[in-house]
Each structure stands twice: as structure tokens, then as C-alpha cells.
């Protein structure tokens, strides 16, 4: 399979599903969100291949396949957390239970690939390549306190969800990044300790870009989620999301990165980003 074919397949699939959704043809109208995201992932993977001669789906297939179940599993954790927070709810879902459950899993499986494909596109375009700051000093106390803070925030979210719900998008990062650092997995903390910050910026930007697409394609889908977190009605909206809610997407992307670095370390999928080819030693 060539990069051009994959990019063209994704683009054609997106145009095709968007047109059929606009004319309310099923299942494209009800499940438009799912069709749009998988089209995007294919198109961007092909584009990344054309830009860098390497792509996640074609060249790092094992890593891509590993992402899918853990992507669904990661988002399921947030769905469980939302039982307590009650920040979003779904409407317009397929009546048939088997189709509804399949839609959940297939849609959730797009989360990690979408963020990481977008991150790689940003890096392949050379954005943030020259970003540099003073190396971060990291102590054992820093790592310990970060993990304690992460678990404390999780407990506070469960006890006082209406107050601490915004911190759902950082608690996992506070726990997993120090853990990755300690065990020798790829770590943003270790990168910052070396004065390397471009990846942090590319991941956060990818999170914001994906956040905009998540909300836009959700808005145009029959099966969708709506928000109900405290004071959301006071803020202007962009699609279904109040504007201040977009702050969470960059930090969620960092959580996703830390999470999958831990998973890839456990399964022995070293350098799933193909860091050697890019000339970066970011362990």
C-alpha cells in the first residue's frame, strides 16, 4: 500500500461520507463522527508518509494496531469517570444495542491514532523545531510529589466532581509521566530535562487541533454528545463545547502520550515514533 493511495483513500472517504451525511443517508448521518475520523486518520497517515517517507500505519503497523484497543480502553476510563462528573451525555445513538456498542468501540479507538497522526504531521511540517528553553531540573521529590498530586486530584474529582472536574485532564499526566521517567520509558520529563521541548508543543497543538475536529464532527453527527458541566451555559460555544472547555484538549493529548508510552514500554514496542529516523534521542 502506497502513501499516495492511503492519502487519497482517506480524502475520498471523507468527502463521500460527508456528502452522504449531509443528505441524511444512513449509516453515514448517524455515525458521521466515526466515518470522518477514520477518513482523517488514513489521509494524514498517507500525508505523513509523503512528507517523511515513514508513517504509522504502513511502516509501524504493530504500534498502530497496539494503539487501537488501548485507545478504546483509555477513553473508557474517562467514561467511567464521567459517571461521577456527569459532564457529557450522548443522544441520537443507534437503537440497536450491538450497533451502538460497536460504534462506541470503533469511535473510541480513533483517539490515540488521531492525536499521534496529527502530532507527527506537525513535526513533519517542521513546526516548533527550534523551540528551546532552559533544561528542567527534576528531583526525586519532584517525581514523588507529582504522583501524589495526581492521585489526590483523582480522589478530589470523585468526592467533589462539580468543583474538581476540570482536573480530569491532568491527573493521569501527573501520575504517568513520573512513572515513565522512573522506569526508563519515553518521557516528556526526560526530554525537558535535556532541554528538548518541541515534542511537548507538537503534542499540545495536536490536542487542540483534534479537539476542534472532535467538536466539529460531533456537531454534524446525528449520534453525538452534549455537555452539561457547571456554568457551561454562561460561556459562548464553539459547536457543542463552551470556549473555555478547549483548554483541556492540549493537556488531554499529553495524557494520551504518557499513557501510550507506558503501554509501549510494557509491550516492548520501542521507539514507536521512529525517533531514530528523525535523529532525536528522546528516551
mmCIF file with all atom_site columns, N, CA and C in Angstrom, residues 6 47 139 153 163 177:
data_model
loop_
_atom_site.group_PDB
_atom_site.id
_atom_site.type_symbol
_atom_site.label_atom_id
_atom_site.label_alt_id
_atom_site.label_comp_id
_atom_site.label_asym_id
_atom_site.label_entity_id
_atom_site.label_seq_id
_atom_site.pdbx_PDB_ins_code
_atom_site.Cartn_x
_atom_site.Cartn_y
_atom_site.Cartn_z
_atom_site.occupancy
_atom_site.B_iso_or_equiv
_atom_site.pdbx_formal_charge
_atom_site.auth_seq_id
_atom_site.auth_comp_id
_atom_site.auth_asym_id
_atom_site.auth_atom_id
_atom_site.pdbx_PDB_model_num
ATOM 1  N N  . UNK A 1 6   ? -3.072  5.761  0.302  1.00 0.00 ? 6   UNK A N  1
ATOM 2  C CA . UNK A 1 6   ? -3.684  5.921  1.617  1.00 0.00 ? 6   UNK A CA 1
ATOM 3  C C  . UNK A 1 6   ? -4.229  7.333  1.805  1.00 0.00 ? 6   UNK A C  1
ATOM 4  N N  . UNK A 1 47  ? -0.274  11.332 4.210  1.00 0.00 ? 47  UNK A N  1
ATOM 5  C CA . UNK A 1 47  ? 0.442   12.606 4.067  1.00 0.00 ? 47  UNK A CA 1
ATOM 6  C C  . UNK A 1 47  ? 1.762   12.582 4.841  1.00 0.00 ? 47  UNK A C  1
ATOM 7  N N  . UNK A 1 139 ? 13.957  16.348 40.443 1.00 0.00 ? 139 UNK A N  1
ATOM 8  C CA . UNK A 1 139 ? 14.461  15.672 41.637 1.00 0.00 ? 139 UNK A CA 1
ATOM 9  C C  . UNK A 1 139 ? 13.544  14.511 41.989 1.00 0.00 ? 139 UNK A C  1
ATOM 10 N N  . UNK A 1 153 ? -5.717  14.484 43.249 1.00 0.00 ? 153 UNK A N  1
ATOM 11 C CA . UNK A 1 153 ? -6.690  15.122 42.349 1.00 0.00 ? 153 UNK A CA 1
ATOM 12 C C  . UNK A 1 153 ? -7.774  14.136 41.933 1.00 0.00 ? 153 UNK A C  1
ATOM 13 N N  . UNK A 1 163 ? -16.626 20.600 41.475 1.00 0.00 ? 163 UNK A N  1
ATOM 14 C CA . UNK A 1 163 ? -15.564 21.574 41.700 1.00 0.00 ? 163 UNK A CA 1
ATOM 15 C C  . UNK A 1 163 ? -14.281 21.193 40.953 1.00 0.00 ? 163 UNK A C  1
ATOM 16 N N  . UNK A 1 177 ? 3.674   10.458 33.861 1.00 0.00 ? 177 UNK A N  1
ATOM 17 C CA . UNK A 1 177 ? 4.957   10.999 33.411 1.00 0.00 ? 177 UNK A CA 1
ATOM 18 C C  . UNK A 1 177 ? 6.100   10.668 34.381 1.00 0.00 ? 177 UNK A C  1
#
